Amino acid sequence: MHKQTIKEVLENYKKFLHHDITVYGWVRAFRSNRFIALNDGSTINNLQIVVDFENIDENLIKNINTASSLKIVGEVVESQGAGQTVEIIAKKIIVLGDNFTEELQNTILQPKKHSLEKLREQAHLRFRTNLFGAVFRVRHAVSFAIHSFFNDRQFFYLNTPVITGADAEGAGEMFGVTNFDLDNIPRDEEGAIDYAQDFFGRKTNLTVSGQLEGETAAMGLGRIYTFGPTFRAENSNTTRHLAEFWMVEPEVAFNNLEDNIDLAEDFLKYVIQYVLDKCKDDLEFLDKRFAEEQKQKPEKERAKEGLIEKLENVVAKRFKRVSYTEAIDILLNSKENKKGKFVYPVEKWGADLQSEHERYLVEKHFECPVVLFDYPAEIKAFYMRLNEDDKTVAAMDVLFPGIGEIIGGSQREERLDVLKKKMEDMHVDQEELWWYLDTRKFGSVPHSGFGLGLERLVLFVTGMTNIRDVIPFPRTPKSAEF
Amino acid sequence: MHKQTIKEVLENYKKFLHHDITVYGWVRAFRSNRFIALNDGSTINNLQIVVDFENIDENLIKNINTASSLKIVGEVVESQGAGQTVEIIAKKIIVLGDNFTEELQNTILQPKKHSLEKLREQAHLRFRTNLFGAVFRVRHAVSFAIHSFFNDRQFFYLNTPVITGADAEGAGEMFGVTNFDLDNIPRDEEGAIDYAQDFFGRKTNLTVSGQLEGETAAMGLGRIYTFGPTFRAENSNTTRHLAEFWMVEPEVAFNNLEDNIDLAEDFLKYVIQYVLDKCKDDLEFLDKRFAEEQKQKPEKERAKEGLIEKLENVVAKRFKRVSYTEAIDILLNSKENKKGKFVYPVEKWGADLQSEHERYLVEKHFECPVVLFDYPAEIKAFYMRLNEDDKTVAAMDVLFPGIGEIIGGSQREERLDVLKKKMEDMHVDQEELWWYLDTRKFGSVPHSGFGLGLERLVLFVTGMTNIRDVIPFPRTPKSAEF
C-alpha cells in the first residue's frame, strides 16, 4: 500500500514538503478554475490542489467538475491561503473517469443541501458526502473499539449462526428462510408443508439473538462475545427500528449481575473514549451539525449538552445504579406522573417502563447514565436468574440520555430446576432447547451477559436521529433496495 | 474484571506466588483424589489444584468429578511435580453446579477419545474439549488480526446487508427470506405470488457477497472491508462447503490488480504471523495433533511439512505470481497431465482450473503459495476488468498448499460502456443493478478487491480437515441444529 491517503498527507505534511507526490480523490469543489478541494474518503478534510496553468492543458480543466475523479502529481508546499496548512501545486492532472453531467444534476453529488430522505434514496452515493463519510468512519471506529475492548480482556469472538432452527428465542418475530419454490411447496400425506424437504430438513428462521448459543460457548471458553447481524420481522416503521441490525452480545462464565454491570459500564466508556480520541475531525463536524439542528428546535426541546460535551460527560460520570423498585418509587412520586404528563402513567410496581420513563430518570432526575436492575420476573425473559425474593430477576438495563435503553442484560438462570420451571410457566419449548438445558447439567456455573444494538450506539455517538442514517443500506418494512 | 483467568495466573505466576487467589473453572481431570486439572477456557493449559485434606471436607471431594465446575480459593506455590511450574494449594473448594452423572456418560465430556462426528452432534459441548478450545481461540485470533490489519491501513469496516433484494450477484444459489405464512401466500389478480405484500414489498434473498455494495462504499470512503456472514443454497455435502460462512471482502479505490495482489499477500502473511505470535500453545497442540493424523495416513499422502512449519513457510516465502496462460502451459506439459493422472485432464487454454490442478501448481511445481492472474474472461464474473488483449480479465486467485484457492479477487471494470456490454452478454439485469452502474457514471475510478472465506483460512491455520469443525454451529444440507 504505497499510495498515501489524503489523511496521511495532511497529518504528516512536513515529511512531504517540497517533494512531488501522487494523490487520488474526488473533486468536492472547484473554485476560480484554480483551486480543487480533493477528498479520498480517508478523512473529512480536503486537500487543496492548485492548478498550475503553465503545466496543465486548458481543455482538461474544462472536464473537471464536482464529483470528478482525479489523479494528481504535484509538489507539496505550505499554503498561503487561509483554511489549510498545506497544498499541492499540480504538475499533472489525470481525469480518471468521465462524469455524466446531465444525470449528475439529479444526484445528491450536486453541491447543495439535500434532505436526509433524498440521501437515503441514493444510499449508494451518500458515502461521498461529508456527513455520511463522517458517520461511517465513526461507525468503523466504534466497531473496532468493540473488538479491541473484548480482545484486550481475553474474550473470544464467536460467530453464532444467522440461520437458526430455533423458534423459541423469544426476542421477537422472525423471518423465515427457505429454499422452497413458493409456487410449488412440497406437502406431506396430511397436506401439511413438508419441511423435511426444505434445505435444512426443518423450518428455519433468521436469528433474533445469538445469546443462547453464546452461553454454550461461554461454558467452555469462559468469555465470549458475538458481533453480527440480527433480525426482527416487526412492522415498525420508526426512526428507531431496523429489520436487520448489528448486535454485540458478550457472555461471561462466573460473572454475577454486578460484574455484568461493571463490564457494561467499562465497555461503553472505553468505546466512547476511543471515538473521542480517534475521530476528532469527524466528531467536530458532527458536533457543529448537531448544534445547528438544535437551533432549529423550540428552546424547550433543545439538548442541554453539545454532542462532544455529552460524550465526554458519559465517560466522566459514574453511572447511577438504581433498582427497578427504587425507580418505580421515583416515578410514582414524580411531578410528571402526578400531573399526568406521561403518555403512559406509572401506576404500580410491576409496570414495564416506557422510553419516556427511562428518559425522565436519566435526563431529569439523575442527569447521568442510569443502570436499572432487579426487574419484576414477569416482564423479563425466561433465562434471567430469579432473585431470592422470588419475584424479581437479576436483569439490568443501561439507560442513556436522549436514547433510553442502550444495553439490556442479565445474570442467567444456571439452576436447572428453576430454569425448567420458568420455561414451563412461560411456554418455552424445552425439547427444542435440549442443548441449552444441557449446559445446566454438566458443570453449570453462574454467568452473565448483555446485548448492545450497534446502531443505537452509533446514533448516540454521531448525534444522528434516524437509525437508517447510521447503517449503510437500511432494511425496513417495504424497503430492501440495493 | 477483577477475576483473573487461568491464563493470567500461569503467565504471571511470580506475581501471585505465596498469595491466596480465587480461580474458577471446570475439572478436566481429577487424579488420586488429590490433583485437579482445572480449565477455564482462557488457555489450553490447565491449572493444577492440590486438594489439602486438612481443610477440605471429604464429602465435598466425592462430589467432584470430570466436568464439575468449581470455585477455588488457595495459595499459589511453585510446583514440585513435573508438568507445571505452579500450582494452587486449595483452602476452599466450592462446587458451583451439580453434575448429572448418568447423562454425563453419553456426552463428549467423558474423558476418552470421541470421533469428530460425535463432537459435532454435541457442538454445544465441544467448546469444553482441548481440540475445540484451541480451534475457536485460533479462530478468534484470525478474526481479530483481520480487523487489526485493515484498521492499521485506514480501511473502514462496512456492514453490507444480509437480506438483499438483488437476485443477480451471480456467485451462487440463494436462500429466500420471507415473512409470508407459507400456508397462505397472497396472490395477485393473475394468480402470481404477490411479493408486494411481503415484508420488504419485494422478493428477497440472503446475500452471497457484499462486494457490489462494498464497491459503492469504496467509491466514497476509499478503502473498505466487509466481514460478515454470507450464504449459499447449494446442496454440497462435502468437507469444504457450508451453507452459511463468514467472508472478508476488502475493496480499494485506485488500486489496480498488482496493488490488489500485494494487498492479498501482505494480508495473509500478517494474519498468519499474528496467529503464530499469539497462539503458541494452541498451535503446538494442533501441530502435535496434525502430526498424529499424518501418521495414520499412507506415506504417499502425508503432508511434507508440519503444521507450524507450513505456516512459517507461508510467511517466509514470496508468493509466486504466474499468469493463467503460463499456468496452463505448465499444466499441459506436466507429466501428470500427459500420463492422464488428473481426474479432469487439461486440454487447452480457456479451461477452468480444478482443485487438483491448483494443488499441483502449489505443492508439486512451485512448492510455495501461488497467485494466478489474468484469467479468460468467459470463466469469470461480469464485473472483472477486461484486459487489453480483449480475452482475459484482471482476475487473481491466491492458491495455498493443501487447500487450493484461498482468495479470489479482481480489478473491477470501471468503464461504464465495457461493463454494460459485459452485463448484456452475460445476461445480468442492468435495471436491478442501477445503483451499481451509477458508480461508473460519476467520478468512476479504477478499483480492486478480493474475497476470503474465513473458514478456509481457519482450516489452513489449524490443520483441521472438515470445515464443520472450524465454525461453532455449522449449517449444511439437512442440518441446522442448535
Tab-separated table of N, CA and C in Angstrom, chain A residues 1 3 5 8 24 26 41 67 69 97-100 103 124 128 137 139-140 144 147 151 154-157 159 161-163 176-178 182-183 187 193 196 198-200 213 216 219-221 223 244 246 254-255 259 416 434-435 438 441-445 473 475-476 478-479 481-482, chain B residues 1-3 5 8 24 26 41 67 69 97-100 103 124 127-128 137 139-140 144 147 151 154-157 159 161-163 176-178 182-183 187 193 196 198-200 216 219-221 223 244 246 254-255 259 416 434-435 438 441-445 472-473 475-476 478-479 482:
chain	number	residue	atom	x	y	z
A	1	MET	N	0.841	-1.194	0.000
A	1	MET	CA	0.000	0.000	0.000
A	1	MET	C	0.880	1.250	0.000
A	3	LYS	N	0.418	3.842	-1.818
A	3	LYS	CA	-0.326	5.072	-2.124
A	3	LYS	C	-0.684	5.781	-0.833
A	5	THR	N	-2.733	8.223	1.535
A	5	THR	CA	-4.053	8.819	1.558
A	5	THR	C	-3.938	10.309	1.865
A	8	GLU	N	-3.032	10.927	5.406
A	8	GLU	CA	-1.600	10.831	5.690
A	8	GLU	C	-0.856	12.083	5.252
A	24	TYR	N	-4.855	10.752	-5.082
A	24	TYR	CA	-6.070	10.389	-5.815
A	24	TYR	C	-7.282	10.860	-5.019
A	26	TRP	N	-11.697	12.520	-5.236
A	26	TRP	CA	-12.831	13.094	-5.953
A	26	TRP	C	-12.912	14.588	-5.668
A	41	GLY	N	-11.920	10.171	0.976
A	41	GLY	CA	-12.667	9.358	1.934
A	41	GLY	C	-11.893	8.978	3.184
A	67	ALA	N	-17.413	16.146	-8.337
A	67	ALA	CA	-17.575	14.690	-8.399
A	67	ALA	C	-16.614	14.011	-9.368
A	69	SER	N	-13.293	12.354	-10.730
A	69	SER	CA	-12.230	11.603	-10.056
A	69	SER	C	-10.892	11.923	-10.708
A	97	GLY	N	-12.224	9.164	-14.554
A	97	GLY	CA	-13.495	8.656	-15.087
A	97	GLY	C	-14.363	9.811	-15.537
A	98	ASP	N	-15.114	9.588	-16.605
A	98	ASP	CA	-15.997	10.639	-17.118
A	98	ASP	C	-17.156	10.874	-16.166
A	99	ASN	N	-17.692	12.066	-16.189
A	99	ASN	CA	-18.917	12.371	-15.468
A	99	ASN	C	-20.065	12.513	-16.457
A	100	PHE	N	-21.183	11.911	-16.129
A	100	PHE	CA	-22.388	12.109	-16.933
A	100	PHE	C	-23.102	13.312	-16.346
A	103	GLU	N	-27.059	13.537	-15.894
A	103	GLU	CA	-27.594	12.686	-14.817
A	103	GLU	C	-27.132	13.187	-13.448
A	124	HIS	N	-26.279	4.554	-2.150
A	124	HIS	CA	-25.026	4.116	-2.784
A	124	HIS	C	-24.084	5.273	-3.066
A	128	ARG	N	-20.165	9.584	-0.285
A	128	ARG	CA	-19.308	10.658	-0.803
A	128	ARG	C	-19.662	12.032	-0.238
A	137	ARG	N	-17.176	6.564	9.063
A	137	ARG	CA	-15.855	6.450	9.702
A	137	ARG	C	-16.019	6.258	11.206
A	139	ARG	N	-18.660	4.936	12.651
A	139	ARG	CA	-19.184	3.571	12.825
A	139	ARG	C	-18.038	2.556	12.816
A	140	HIS	N	-17.097	2.743	11.908
A	140	HIS	CA	-15.921	1.858	11.891
A	140	HIS	C	-15.160	1.925	13.212
A	144	PHE	N	-14.379	-1.150	15.689
A	144	PHE	CA	-13.024	-1.591	16.017
A	144	PHE	C	-12.770	-1.504	17.521
A	147	HIS	N	-14.191	-4.600	19.202
A	147	HIS	CA	-13.298	-5.762	19.094
A	147	HIS	C	-12.079	-5.609	19.999
A	151	ASN	N	-11.013	-8.112	22.974
A	151	ASN	CA	-9.759	-8.833	22.778
A	151	ASN	C	-8.776	-8.559	23.922
A	154	GLN	N	-9.422	-10.749	27.017
A	154	GLN	CA	-9.429	-12.208	26.837
A	154	GLN	C	-10.791	-12.798	26.480
A	155	PHE	N	-11.603	-12.025	25.803
A	155	PHE	CA	-12.846	-12.574	25.249
A	155	PHE	C	-12.534	-13.160	23.873
A	156	PHE	N	-13.293	-14.176	23.487
A	156	PHE	CA	-13.146	-14.756	22.160
A	156	PHE	C	-14.374	-14.420	21.315
A	157	TYR	N	-14.090	-13.986	20.095
A	157	TYR	CA	-15.155	-13.616	19.162
A	157	TYR	C	-15.839	-14.880	18.677
A	159	ASN	N	-18.888	-16.557	16.295
A	159	ASN	CA	-19.878	-16.336	15.242
A	159	ASN	C	-21.019	-17.332	15.410
A	161	PRO	N	-24.858	-18.734	14.612
A	161	PRO	CA	-25.494	-18.851	13.297
A	161	PRO	C	-26.590	-17.820	13.042
A	162	VAL	N	-26.666	-17.358	11.806
A	162	VAL	CA	-27.725	-16.444	11.384
A	162	VAL	C	-28.991	-17.247	11.076
A	163	ILE	N	-28.802	-18.377	10.410
A	163	ILE	CA	-29.939	-19.258	10.135
A	163	ILE	C	-30.101	-20.183	11.335
A	176	GLY	N	-38.701	-16.045	7.972
A	176	GLY	CA	-38.457	-17.407	7.535
A	176	GLY	C	-37.364	-17.461	6.472
A	177	VAL	N	-36.599	-18.556	6.484
A	177	VAL	CA	-35.591	-18.804	5.453
A	177	VAL	C	-35.956	-20.111	4.782
A	178	THR	N	-36.014	-20.102	3.482
A	178	THR	CA	-36.404	-21.332	2.796
A	178	THR	C	-35.758	-21.433	1.434
A	182	LEU	N	-41.763	-21.250	-3.923
A	182	LEU	CA	-43.009	-20.900	-3.238
A	182	LEU	C	-44.240	-21.206	-4.088
A	183	ASP	N	-44.025	-21.435	-5.371
A	183	ASP	CA	-45.145	-21.815	-6.228
A	183	ASP	C	-45.405	-23.315	-6.165
A	187	ARG	N	-45.756	-31.033	0.126
A	187	ARG	CA	-46.646	-31.299	1.258
A	187	ARG	C	-46.567	-32.777	1.619
A	193	ILE	N	-47.228	-28.626	5.158
A	193	ILE	CA	-45.961	-28.300	4.489
A	193	ILE	C	-44.889	-29.277	4.962
A	196	ALA	N	-39.370	-31.285	5.959
A	196	ALA	CA	-38.274	-32.250	5.826
A	196	ALA	C	-37.632	-32.156	4.440
A	198	ASP	N	-37.204	-29.280	2.866
A	198	ASP	CA	-36.527	-27.988	2.681
A	198	ASP	C	-35.016	-28.186	2.875
A	199	PHE	N	-34.253	-27.180	2.534
A	199	PHE	CA	-32.794	-27.313	2.515
A	199	PHE	C	-32.238	-27.917	3.799
A	200	PHE	N	-32.694	-27.385	4.928
A	200	PHE	CA	-32.133	-27.846	6.202
A	200	PHE	C	-32.933	-28.991	6.828
A	213	GLU	N	-26.819	-19.591	22.078
A	213	GLU	CA	-25.625	-20.266	21.579
A	213	GLU	C	-24.372	-19.707	22.255
A	216	THR	N	-23.620	-21.336	25.533
A	216	THR	CA	-22.976	-22.659	25.477
A	216	THR	C	-21.466	-22.511	25.280
A	219	MET	N	-19.635	-21.452	28.404
A	219	MET	CA	-19.496	-22.572	29.334
A	219	MET	C	-18.271	-23.432	29.016
A	220	GLY	N	-17.515	-23.051	27.972
A	220	GLY	CA	-16.290	-23.776	27.671
A	220	GLY	C	-15.116	-22.833	27.518
A	221	LEU	N	-15.365	-21.727	26.823
A	221	LEU	CA	-14.281	-20.777	26.536
A	221	LEU	C	-14.179	-19.679	27.601
A	223	ARG	N	-15.049	-16.574	28.326
A	223	ARG	CA	-15.521	-15.234	27.948
A	223	ARG	C	-15.662	-15.176	26.432
A	244	GLU	N	-32.994	-5.402	10.072
A	244	GLU	CA	-31.674	-6.041	10.128
A	244	GLU	C	-30.711	-5.072	10.803
A	246	TRP	N	-27.030	-4.763	13.670
A	246	TRP	CA	-25.874	-5.487	14.219
A	246	TRP	C	-25.907	-5.444	15.744
A	254	PHE	N	-18.964	-17.247	35.223
A	254	PHE	CA	-18.585	-16.871	36.592
A	254	PHE	C	-18.916	-15.425	36.959
A	255	ASN	N	-19.455	-14.651	36.015
A	255	ASN	CA	-19.840	-13.272	36.339
A	255	ASN	C	-21.249	-13.216	36.934
A	259	ASP	N	-20.848	-7.849	38.378
A	259	ASP	CA	-19.745	-7.929	37.403
A	259	ASP	C	-20.238	-7.505	36.019
A	416	LEU	N	-30.841	-25.718	36.992
A	416	LEU	CA	-31.677	-26.454	36.035
A	416	LEU	C	-33.142	-26.493	36.440
A	434	TRP	N	-33.036	-28.484	24.038
A	434	TRP	CA	-32.350	-29.535	24.811
A	434	TRP	C	-30.880	-29.187	25.050
A	435	TRP	N	-30.271	-28.602	24.030
A	435	TRP	CA	-28.843	-28.289	24.111
A	435	TRP	C	-28.585	-27.135	25.081
A	438	ASP	N	-28.780	-28.613	28.510
A	438	ASP	CA	-27.582	-29.420	28.786
A	438	ASP	C	-26.504	-28.632	29.527
A	441	LYS	N	-26.551	-28.981	33.094
A	441	LYS	CA	-26.483	-30.332	33.660
A	441	LYS	C	-25.071	-30.774	33.976
A	442	PHE	N	-24.105	-30.188	33.251
A	442	PHE	CA	-22.731	-30.669	33.391
A	442	PHE	C	-21.827	-29.496	33.751
A	443	GLY	N	-21.657	-29.302	35.039
A	443	GLY	CA	-20.789	-28.215	35.465
A	443	GLY	C	-21.383	-26.854	35.200
A	444	SER	N	-22.668	-26.713	35.499
A	444	SER	CA	-23.329	-25.410	35.358
A	444	SER	C	-22.634	-24.369	36.237
A	445	VAL	N	-22.554	-23.154	35.759
A	445	VAL	CA	-21.922	-22.088	36.562
A	445	VAL	C	-22.727	-20.795	36.434
A	473	PHE	N	-26.942	0.285	4.312
A	473	PHE	CA	-28.130	0.041	3.487
A	473	PHE	C	-29.251	-0.483	4.377
A	475	ARG	N	-32.577	-1.854	6.146
A	475	ARG	CA	-33.653	-2.784	5.797
A	475	ARG	C	-34.839	-2.481	6.688
A	476	THR	N	-35.925	-2.017	6.097
A	476	THR	CA	-37.107	-1.621	6.850
A	476	THR	C	-38.340	-2.095	6.098
A	478	LYS	N	-41.095	-2.729	3.677
A	478	LYS	CA	-41.271	-2.300	2.276
A	478	LYS	C	-40.017	-1.691	1.646
A	479	SER	N	-38.853	-1.957	2.229
A	479	SER	CA	-37.651	-1.364	1.643
A	479	SER	C	-36.426	-2.268	1.794
A	481	GLU	N	-33.907	-1.948	-0.944
A	481	GLU	CA	-33.199	-1.509	-2.156
A	481	GLU	C	-31.686	-1.691	-1.957
A	482	PHE	N	-30.970	-1.813	-3.025
A	482	PHE	CA	-29.512	-2.011	-3.102
A	482	PHE	C	-29.135	-3.441	-2.694
B	1	MET	N	-13.328	-6.238	35.659
B	1	MET	CA	-12.977	-7.651	35.507
B	1	MET	C	-11.810	-7.998	36.427
B	2	HIS	N	-12.096	-8.059	37.726
B	2	HIS	CA	-11.028	-8.350	38.679
B	2	HIS	C	-10.740	-9.838	38.787
B	3	LYS	N	-11.586	-10.690	38.180
B	3	LYS	CA	-11.349	-12.132	38.253
B	3	LYS	C	-10.196	-12.500	37.331
B	5	THR	N	-7.990	-14.863	35.048
B	5	THR	CA	-8.157	-16.115	34.325
B	5	THR	C	-6.974	-17.032	34.614
B	8	GLU	N	-3.884	-15.898	32.887
B	8	GLU	CA	-3.143	-14.847	33.606
B	8	GLU	C	-2.335	-15.406	34.757
B	24	TYR	N	-11.635	-19.924	38.991
B	24	TYR	CA	-12.856	-20.635	38.609
B	24	TYR	C	-12.550	-21.500	37.397
B	26	TRP	N	-13.527	-25.542	35.111
B	26	TRP	CA	-14.128	-26.878	35.045
B	26	TRP	C	-13.026	-27.916	35.221
B	41	GLY	N	-11.036	-22.183	29.963
B	41	GLY	CA	-11.226	-21.794	28.570
B	41	GLY	C	-10.307	-20.675	28.095
B	67	ALA	N	-15.716	-32.634	34.591
B	67	ALA	CA	-16.745	-31.702	34.113
B	67	ALA	C	-17.385	-30.882	35.227
B	69	SER	N	-17.901	-27.994	37.886
B	69	SER	CA	-17.484	-26.588	37.882
B	69	SER	C	-17.143	-26.179	39.313
B	97	GLY	N	-21.961	-26.116	40.328
B	97	GLY	CA	-23.163	-26.702	39.720
B	97	GLY	C	-23.114	-28.213	39.801
B	98	ASP	N	-24.264	-28.829	39.991
B	98	ASP	CA	-24.314	-30.285	40.056
B	98	ASP	C	-24.031	-30.905	38.698
B	99	ASN	N	-23.524	-32.135	38.732
B	99	ASN	CA	-23.378	-32.920	37.521
B	99	ASN	C	-24.422	-34.012	37.490
B	100	PHE	N	-25.048	-34.175	36.358
B	100	PHE	CA	-25.967	-35.308	36.193
B	100	PHE	C	-25.130	-36.456	35.663
B	103	GLU	N	-26.385	-38.992	32.825
B	103	GLU	CA	-26.428	-38.388	31.474
B	103	GLU	C	-25.030	-38.052	30.954
B	124	HIS	N	-22.662	-28.024	21.131
B	124	HIS	CA	-22.839	-27.102	22.261
B	124	HIS	C	-21.895	-27.433	23.413
B	127	PHE	N	-16.983	-26.970	22.933
B	127	PHE	CA	-16.127	-25.852	23.364
B	127	PHE	C	-15.286	-26.240	24.579
B	128	ARG	N	-15.710	-27.303	25.295
B	128	ARG	CA	-15.015	-27.685	26.524
B	128	ARG	C	-13.937	-28.737	26.298
B	137	ARG	N	-10.220	-20.555	19.846
B	137	ARG	CA	-9.313	-19.459	20.234
B	137	ARG	C	-8.518	-18.978	19.015
B	139	ARG	N	-9.516	-19.249	15.895
B	139	ARG	CA	-10.474	-18.543	15.030
B	139	ARG	C	-10.634	-17.091	15.492
B	140	HIS	N	-10.711	-16.900	16.803
B	140	HIS	CA	-10.782	-15.532	17.327
B	140	HIS	C	-9.551	-14.722	16.915
B	144	PHE	N	-9.510	-11.299	14.821
B	144	PHE	CA	-9.005	-10.035	15.352
B	144	PHE	C	-7.856	-9.504	14.491
B	147	HIS	N	-9.307	-7.666	11.492
B	147	HIS	CA	-9.728	-6.297	11.818
B	147	HIS	C	-8.517	-5.381	12.028
B	151	ASN	N	-7.700	-2.038	9.920
B	151	ASN	CA	-7.754	-0.787	10.692
B	151	ASN	C	-6.413	-0.037	10.608
B	154	GLN	N	-6.028	2.056	7.409
B	154	GLN	CA	-7.052	3.052	7.102
B	154	GLN	C	-8.224	2.524	6.278
B	155	PHE	N	-8.535	1.244	6.448
B	155	PHE	CA	-9.762	0.707	5.864
B	155	PHE	C	-10.895	0.929	6.859
B	156	PHE	N	-12.104	1.084	6.335
B	156	PHE	CA	-13.278	1.219	7.190
B	156	PHE	C	-14.140	-0.037	7.071
B	157	TYR	N	-14.547	-0.531	8.240
B	157	TYR	CA	-15.381	-1.742	8.300
B	157	TYR	C	-16.778	-1.380	7.818
B	159	ASN	N	-20.685	-2.790	6.998
B	159	ASN	CA	-21.653	-3.869	7.155
B	159	ASN	C	-22.650	-3.821	6.009
B	161	PRO	N	-25.671	-5.430	3.635
B	161	PRO	CA	-26.871	-6.126	4.108
B	161	PRO	C	-26.846	-7.629	3.866
B	162	VAL	N	-27.409	-8.371	4.817
B	162	VAL	CA	-27.560	-9.821	4.683
B	162	VAL	C	-28.791	-10.118	3.831
B	163	ILE	N	-29.867	-9.368	4.098
B	163	ILE	CA	-31.081	-9.521	3.292
B	163	ILE	C	-30.954	-8.610	2.083
B	176	GLY	N	-34.189	-17.980	0.022
B	176	GLY	CA	-35.226	-16.966	0.089
B	176	GLY	C	-35.495	-16.553	1.523
B	177	VAL	N	-35.835	-15.270	1.701
B	177	VAL	CA	-36.237	-14.751	3.006
B	177	VAL	C	-37.655	-14.230	2.865
B	178	THR	N	-38.537	-14.649	3.749
B	178	THR	CA	-39.919	-14.199	3.610
B	178	THR	C	-40.619	-14.116	4.953
B	182	LEU	N	-46.545	-19.557	4.837
B	182	LEU	CA	-46.406	-20.394	3.635
B	182	LEU	C	-47.685	-21.179	3.327
B	183	ASP	N	-48.563	-21.259	4.307
B	183	ASP	CA	-49.842	-21.932	4.061
B	183	ASP	C	-50.848	-20.991	3.411
B	187	ARG	N	-51.698	-13.801	-3.430
B	187	ARG	CA	-51.502	-13.844	-4.881
B	187	ARG	C	-52.164	-12.619	-5.520
B	193	ILE	N	-47.525	-15.028	-7.230
B	193	ILE	CA	-47.221	-14.658	-5.851
B	193	ILE	C	-47.080	-13.136	-5.751
B	196	ALA	N	-45.340	-7.939	-3.407
B	196	ALA	CA	-45.583	-6.586	-2.887
B	196	ALA	C	-46.151	-6.651	-1.475
B	198	ASP	N	-45.185	-8.918	0.747
B	198	ASP	CA	-44.217	-9.484	1.698
B	198	ASP	C	-43.579	-8.333	2.490
B	199	PHE	N	-42.835	-8.680	3.519
B	199	PHE	CA	-42.313	-7.681	4.446
B	199	PHE	C	-41.615	-6.518	3.732
B	200	PHE	N	-40.753	-6.864	2.799
B	200	PHE	CA	-39.976	-5.806	2.132
B	200	PHE	C	-40.632	-5.308	0.847
B	216	THR	N	-19.623	0.388	-3.930
B	216	THR	CA	-20.218	1.726	-3.857
B	216	THR	C	-19.615	2.510	-2.688
B	219	MET	N	-16.127	3.796	-3.355
B	219	MET	CA	-16.159	4.962	-4.234
B	219	MET	C	-16.387	6.261	-3.451
B	220	GLY	N	-16.501	6.152	-2.124
B	220	GLY	CA	-16.640	7.370	-1.333
B	220	GLY	C	-15.646	7.383	-0.182
B	221	LEU	N	-15.514	6.219	0.467
B	221	LEU	CA	-14.639	6.132	1.643
B	221	LEU	C	-13.218	5.707	1.286
B	223	ARG	N	-11.183	3.124	1.125
B	223	ARG	CA	-10.800	1.745	1.458
B	223	ARG	C	-11.814	1.177	2.443
B	244	GLU	N	-23.753	-21.490	5.335
B	244	GLU	CA	-23.551	-20.180	5.975
B	244	GLU	C	-22.096	-20.089	6.401
B	246	TRP	N	-18.471	-17.176	6.905
B	246	TRP	CA	-18.072	-15.771	7.076
B	246	TRP	C	-17.058	-15.382	6.010
B	254	PHE	N	-8.743	3.135	-6.447
B	254	PHE	CA	-7.458	3.499	-7.060
B	254	PHE	C	-6.452	2.342	-7.121
B	255	ASN	N	-6.792	1.169	-6.585
B	255	ASN	CA	-5.881	0.023	-6.669
B	255	ASN	C	-6.061	-0.719	-7.990
B	259	ASP	N	-1.580	-3.962	-7.202
B	259	ASP	CA	-1.805	-3.487	-5.826
B	259	ASP	C	-2.650	-4.500	-5.054
B	416	LEU	N	-17.915	2.359	-17.911
B	416	LEU	CA	-19.353	2.086	-17.994
B	416	LEU	C	-19.729	1.314	-19.258
B	434	TRP	N	-29.069	-0.770	-11.100
B	434	TRP	CA	-28.931	0.641	-11.490
B	434	TRP	C	-27.947	1.381	-10.595
B	435	TRP	N	-27.979	1.052	-9.311
B	435	TRP	CA	-27.120	1.744	-8.349
B	435	TRP	C	-25.656	1.361	-8.534
B	438	ASP	N	-24.410	3.284	-11.472
B	438	ASP	CA	-24.233	4.697	-11.106
B	438	ASP	C	-22.792	5.010	-10.686
B	441	LYS	N	-20.688	6.264	-13.324
B	441	LYS	CA	-21.131	7.450	-14.066
B	441	LYS	C	-20.606	8.755	-13.483
B	442	PHE	N	-20.311	8.734	-12.195
B	442	PHE	CA	-19.937	9.981	-11.522
B	442	PHE	C	-18.590	9.800	-10.833
B	443	GLY	N	-17.547	10.144	-11.568
B	443	GLY	CA	-16.217	10.008	-10.984
B	443	GLY	C	-15.799	8.571	-10.796
B	444	SER	N	-16.045	7.745	-11.800
B	444	SER	CA	-15.606	6.344	-11.766
B	444	SER	C	-14.088	6.278	-11.640
B	445	VAL	N	-13.609	5.311	-10.889
B	445	VAL	CA	-12.147	5.170	-10.742
B	445	VAL	C	-11.770	3.691	-10.804
B	472	PRO	N	-18.583	-22.533	14.861
B	472	PRO	CA	-19.253	-23.058	16.063
B	472	PRO	C	-20.440	-23.975	15.754
B	473	PHE	N	-21.400	-23.483	14.971
B	473	PHE	CA	-22.589	-24.293	14.694
B	473	PHE	C	-22.812	-24.353	13.186
B	475	ARG	N	-23.925	-24.930	9.376
B	475	ARG	CA	-25.177	-25.023	8.639
B	475	ARG	C	-24.893	-25.731	7.329
B	476	THR	N	-25.465	-26.920	7.168
B	476	THR	CA	-25.213	-27.729	5.981
B	476	THR	C	-26.534	-28.380	5.557
B	478	LYS	N	-29.681	-30.352	5.276
B	478	LYS	CA	-30.401	-31.178	6.260
B	478	LYS	C	-29.904	-31.003	7.688
B	479	SER	N	-29.210	-29.919	7.970
B	479	SER	CA	-28.700	-29.754	9.327
B	479	SER	C	-28.657	-28.289	9.764
B	482	PHE	N	-29.229	-26.601	16.828
B	482	PHE	CA	-28.787	-25.563	17.775
B	482	PHE	C	-29.254	-24.167	17.329
